[in-house]
XYZ file of C-alpha atoms in Angstrom:
341
model
C -15.080 61.501 40.897
C -18.134 63.800 42.155
C -15.413 66.619 42.716
C -13.533 65.697 39.386
C -16.904 66.050 37.703
C -17.239 69.450 39.050
C -13.744 70.507 38.299
C -13.977 69.331 34.738
C -17.208 71.146 33.998
C -15.293 74.366 35.340
C -12.670 73.805 32.711
C -10.012 71.958 34.648
C -8.157 68.984 33.409
C -8.231 66.374 35.761
C -6.399 62.941 36.221
C -6.084 60.697 39.139
C -3.407 58.822 41.061
C -4.318 55.225 42.479
C -3.393 51.589 42.413
C -4.277 48.664 40.197
C -5.333 46.480 42.801
C -8.378 48.823 44.283
C -11.767 49.738 42.896
C -10.226 52.984 40.945
C -8.551 50.939 38.420
C -12.212 50.227 37.169
C -14.143 53.422 37.948
C -11.709 55.830 36.919
C -11.284 54.954 33.398
C -15.065 54.246 33.225
C -15.698 57.915 34.198
C -13.475 59.216 31.288
C -10.558 60.252 33.317
C -6.854 59.185 33.144
C -4.978 57.601 35.976
C -1.325 57.093 36.913
C -0.531 53.970 39.151
C 1.652 53.836 42.341
C 3.004 50.603 43.875
C 1.646 51.145 47.535
C -0.389 49.359 50.019
C -2.201 50.288 53.504
C -0.043 49.828 56.562
C -1.115 46.991 58.565
C -0.905 48.121 62.238
C -0.985 44.406 63.679
C 1.871 43.211 61.581
C 5.254 45.007 61.982
C 6.823 43.399 59.103
C 4.140 44.002 56.660
C 3.833 47.626 58.063
C 7.754 48.034 57.385
C 7.253 47.014 53.981
C 4.363 49.238 53.289
C 6.026 52.286 54.542
C 9.179 51.416 52.401
C 6.996 51.037 49.414
C 5.186 54.501 50.271
C 8.729 56.005 50.483
C 9.537 54.836 46.768
C 5.930 55.929 45.734
C 6.525 59.470 46.580
C 9.202 59.438 43.694
C 6.815 58.013 41.368
C 3.951 60.553 42.388
C 6.611 63.261 41.915
C 7.372 62.267 38.380
C 3.582 61.787 37.717
C 2.563 65.237 38.855
C 5.586 66.829 36.841
C 4.472 64.845 33.691
C 0.783 65.999 34.201
C 1.836 69.608 34.967
C -0.462 69.728 38.069
C -1.552 72.963 39.393
C -3.047 71.456 42.625
C -3.142 68.111 44.120
C -6.551 66.996 46.097
C -5.827 64.257 48.442
C -8.946 61.963 49.726
C -6.854 60.292 52.537
C -5.681 56.712 52.335
C -2.283 55.208 51.308
C -2.365 56.370 47.871
C -2.899 60.114 49.358
C -0.048 59.792 51.638
C 2.776 59.806 49.036
C 0.868 61.761 46.597
C 0.483 64.522 49.307
C 3.945 64.641 50.141
C 4.962 64.627 46.557
C 2.909 67.732 46.219
C 4.570 69.377 49.260
C 7.830 68.662 47.836
C 7.254 70.116 44.466
C 5.512 73.284 46.222
C 2.269 72.315 44.347
C -0.679 73.704 46.358
C -2.310 70.857 48.491
C -6.287 70.378 49.281
C -7.375 67.570 51.571
C -10.694 65.651 52.054
C -11.590 63.535 54.781
C -14.673 61.306 54.354
C -14.841 60.105 58.116
C -15.374 61.529 61.582
C -11.782 61.039 62.533
C -8.754 62.536 60.656
C -6.808 59.458 58.917
C -3.155 59.198 59.243
C -2.283 60.677 55.792
C -4.336 63.784 56.467
C -2.886 64.272 59.924
C 0.640 64.091 58.765
C -0.443 66.425 55.703
C -2.741 69.032 57.353
C -0.068 71.508 58.317
C 1.080 71.602 54.847
C -2.281 71.775 53.221
C -4.090 75.157 51.932
C -7.464 73.511 52.971
C -8.942 70.427 54.674
C -12.350 69.741 53.617
C -14.073 67.751 56.424
C -17.106 65.640 55.903
C -18.271 65.763 59.676
C -17.502 68.468 62.507
C -14.269 67.249 64.260
C -13.540 68.610 67.689
C -10.134 70.623 67.610
C -10.353 70.768 63.849
C -12.082 74.316 63.402
C -10.937 77.500 61.843
C -8.081 77.495 59.200
C -7.133 75.326 57.261
C -10.670 73.277 58.068
C -13.788 73.818 56.417
C -16.949 71.620 56.883
C -18.311 70.825 53.538
C -19.660 67.284 53.818
C -18.618 64.498 51.914
C -19.348 64.524 47.972
C -21.843 61.892 46.529
C -22.349 60.849 42.892
C -24.730 62.699 40.697
C -26.356 59.176 40.071
C -27.465 59.170 43.656
C -28.909 62.783 43.354
C -30.694 61.993 40.220
C -31.782 58.515 40.347
C -35.391 57.437 39.224
C -37.002 55.124 41.655
C -39.570 53.898 39.487
C -37.049 52.784 36.847
C -34.977 51.279 39.524
C -37.563 49.304 40.950
C -38.470 48.037 37.451
C -34.707 47.209 36.985
C -34.604 44.819 39.894
C -38.053 43.620 39.557
C -39.481 44.837 42.644
C -43.263 44.497 42.479
C -45.526 47.326 42.908
C -45.459 49.032 46.357
C -43.631 46.092 47.972
C -41.187 47.251 50.519
C -37.280 46.814 49.757
C -34.687 46.328 52.121
C -30.636 47.042 50.730
C -27.904 44.964 52.012
C -24.570 46.356 51.466
C -20.959 46.269 52.793
C -18.814 48.363 50.655
C -17.036 47.264 47.340
C -15.607 44.183 48.881
C -18.885 43.276 50.756
C -18.896 42.703 54.561
C -19.095 39.158 55.572
C -20.913 39.338 58.867
C -23.670 41.341 57.143
C -23.736 38.882 54.208
C -24.065 35.764 56.252
C -26.465 37.233 58.655
C -28.584 38.559 55.765
C -28.752 35.557 53.681
C -29.709 33.170 56.887
C -32.223 35.779 57.664
C -34.061 36.632 54.666
C -33.338 33.666 52.413
C -32.951 30.760 54.794
C -35.163 31.933 57.393
C -38.858 32.628 57.751
C -41.241 34.070 55.158
C -41.201 37.611 54.631
C -43.338 40.208 52.605
C -40.572 42.384 51.405
C -37.981 42.533 48.456
C -34.335 42.125 49.390
C -31.847 43.605 47.294
C -28.271 42.220 48.360
C -24.779 43.817 47.213
C -22.713 40.886 48.274
C -19.182 42.027 47.270
C -17.067 39.979 44.676
C -15.439 38.041 47.644
C -18.594 36.296 48.913
C -20.796 36.621 45.845
C -20.192 32.966 44.602
C -20.664 31.344 48.006
C -23.903 33.337 48.577
C -25.279 32.568 45.133
C -24.874 28.987 45.842
C -26.770 29.276 49.143
C -29.505 31.368 47.616
C -30.198 28.903 45.082
C -30.565 26.214 47.860
C -32.715 28.453 50.119
C -36.376 27.960 50.865
C -37.381 31.581 50.499
C -35.045 32.755 47.467
C -38.082 34.522 45.647
C -38.200 38.549 45.859
C -34.207 38.370 46.711
C -31.872 40.111 44.091
C -28.124 39.073 44.694
C -25.702 41.215 42.902
C -21.688 41.067 43.278
C -21.256 44.937 42.817
C -22.845 48.055 41.570
C -20.374 51.041 40.425
C -22.699 53.669 42.039
C -25.340 53.256 44.567
C -27.765 55.596 42.615
C -30.393 52.802 41.536
C -30.153 50.697 44.548
C -30.797 53.454 47.165
C -33.642 54.816 44.884
C -35.147 51.314 44.648
C -34.984 50.516 48.562
C -36.828 51.806 51.513
C -34.411 50.850 54.251
C -30.509 50.157 54.056
C -28.454 47.616 56.075
C -24.933 48.867 55.741
C -21.487 49.382 57.089
C -20.940 52.992 58.335
C -18.213 54.321 56.176
C -18.328 57.415 53.914
C -21.137 55.883 51.921
C -23.488 56.909 54.540
C -23.533 60.182 52.969
C -25.189 58.406 49.891
C -27.780 57.097 52.106
C -28.482 60.363 53.483
C -28.643 61.940 50.083
C -31.056 59.531 48.949
C -33.025 60.025 52.314
C -33.103 56.440 53.259
C -33.230 55.083 57.058
C -30.666 52.655 57.897
C -29.684 50.111 60.014
C -25.731 50.247 60.534
C -23.141 47.627 61.463
C -19.942 49.615 61.892
C -16.747 47.740 60.845
C -15.071 46.665 64.173
C -11.504 47.246 63.270
C -11.932 50.675 61.403
C -9.066 52.989 62.453
C -10.019 54.882 65.895
C -13.364 53.436 65.762
C -14.459 55.892 63.118
C -17.207 53.907 61.727
C -18.950 53.734 65.146
C -18.563 57.522 65.370
C -20.040 57.679 61.853
C -22.752 55.497 62.717
C -23.579 57.295 66.125
C -23.877 60.643 64.199
C -26.718 59.062 62.153
C -28.211 57.253 65.061
C -28.389 60.242 67.281
C -30.123 62.343 64.826
C -32.781 59.538 64.663
C -32.004 58.521 61.047
C -30.560 55.135 61.743
C -30.391 52.223 64.291
C -26.741 50.957 65.275
C -26.010 47.230 65.718
C -22.444 46.172 66.898
C -20.926 43.680 64.719
C -20.343 41.231 67.658
C -23.998 41.352 68.312
C -25.081 40.850 64.870
C -27.082 37.526 64.135
C -29.640 36.477 61.693
C -32.379 36.335 64.337
C -31.502 39.996 65.435
C -31.503 40.944 61.915
C -34.636 39.743 61.315
C -36.504 41.398 64.330
C -34.986 44.750 63.470
C -36.046 44.631 59.761
C -39.541 43.442 60.717
C -40.031 46.144 63.444
C -39.003 48.997 61.223
C -41.037 47.866 58.129
C -43.911 47.307 60.590
C -43.882 51.015 61.889
C -44.756 53.194 58.749
C -44.961 56.472 60.925
C -41.382 55.614 62.261
C -39.920 54.510 59.137
C -41.233 57.878 57.452
C -39.542 60.123 60.125
C -36.169 58.254 59.879
C -36.372 59.110 56.291
C -37.110 62.551 56.703
C -34.296 63.065 59.409
C -31.898 61.040 56.899
C -32.621 63.770 54.200
C -31.988 66.626 56.631
C -28.616 65.354 57.215
C -27.511 65.307 53.784
C -25.246 67.804 51.874
C -25.994 66.978 48.353
C -23.866 69.639 46.834
C -20.635 69.045 48.923
C -18.749 68.602 45.663
C -19.044 72.117 44.394
C -17.520 73.825 47.448
C -14.572 71.293 47.167
C -13.889 71.915 43.675
C -14.074 75.613 44.405
C -11.340 75.130 47.103
C -9.035 73.272 44.675
C -9.421 75.897 41.908
C -8.697 78.634 44.297
C -5.531 76.788 45.501
C -4.376 76.327 42.019
C -4.910 79.816 41.220
């Protein structure tokens, strides 16, 4: 979306390819863009039968993507990795439309590995060993303008965060993260007293369950529970510390200059979330906790320790901001425009 905005500002016409089942079906129309849908799903590497069905669907989706590209008169295809980008990228190759790829993680995903040799450019969020020189370009990961321009005072008023009270943001992606959700509600609502506000993005899957537990909890004051936010601008502006997974959203965390406690998703392909988290932790902007070790007691101890050390929290914030590449969308848009020309 951030790159699409840059392209549109440069006079390009932009449309999307996606699926009806994922979050782009809401975000893309809300952003004022048209979207064509493909019937495709991710490949489940743990279930051979489901994987075979997904591969068959991907093959059929290539034809649908070619028809969409012709209908749109596409001059360039920008792939963001994932199971939609595979058929779309192959359709671009087959129709001789220039292809530019972006990779959000510290590991090149399957679709991008298969398509990289046919791409005019592969824009990387992280340095990746062995992926230097043509066609690779280190740009960082684009972040929404809402993250870059959020108003902290207004965001804190929106979530009723009093005065200078510290705020912990808990989030786990658009679907939430169950291990983080359960540990957070137990530690900060059902556990002992705390002197900070909790702003908790639960995800739609767990929201109703957590809402019921919060209503009965002994410490549910100064606790804001939300199912979902369309962007992270306000929640990051309002908080002083983030507890999160470590997918591509860590670039939004750094763009906001926030320190973090990161709990990598243990089943991420090639352990890329652990590598993402290590990138932040080794720089000094985050602490990393393995999902298997996560508990309410450990979480309460880590948060209390960080909020109790103002100097360390300030230094982590400084380092986090230094890692950011807030203008990454622009060079990616420029690469797409150059490929189209």
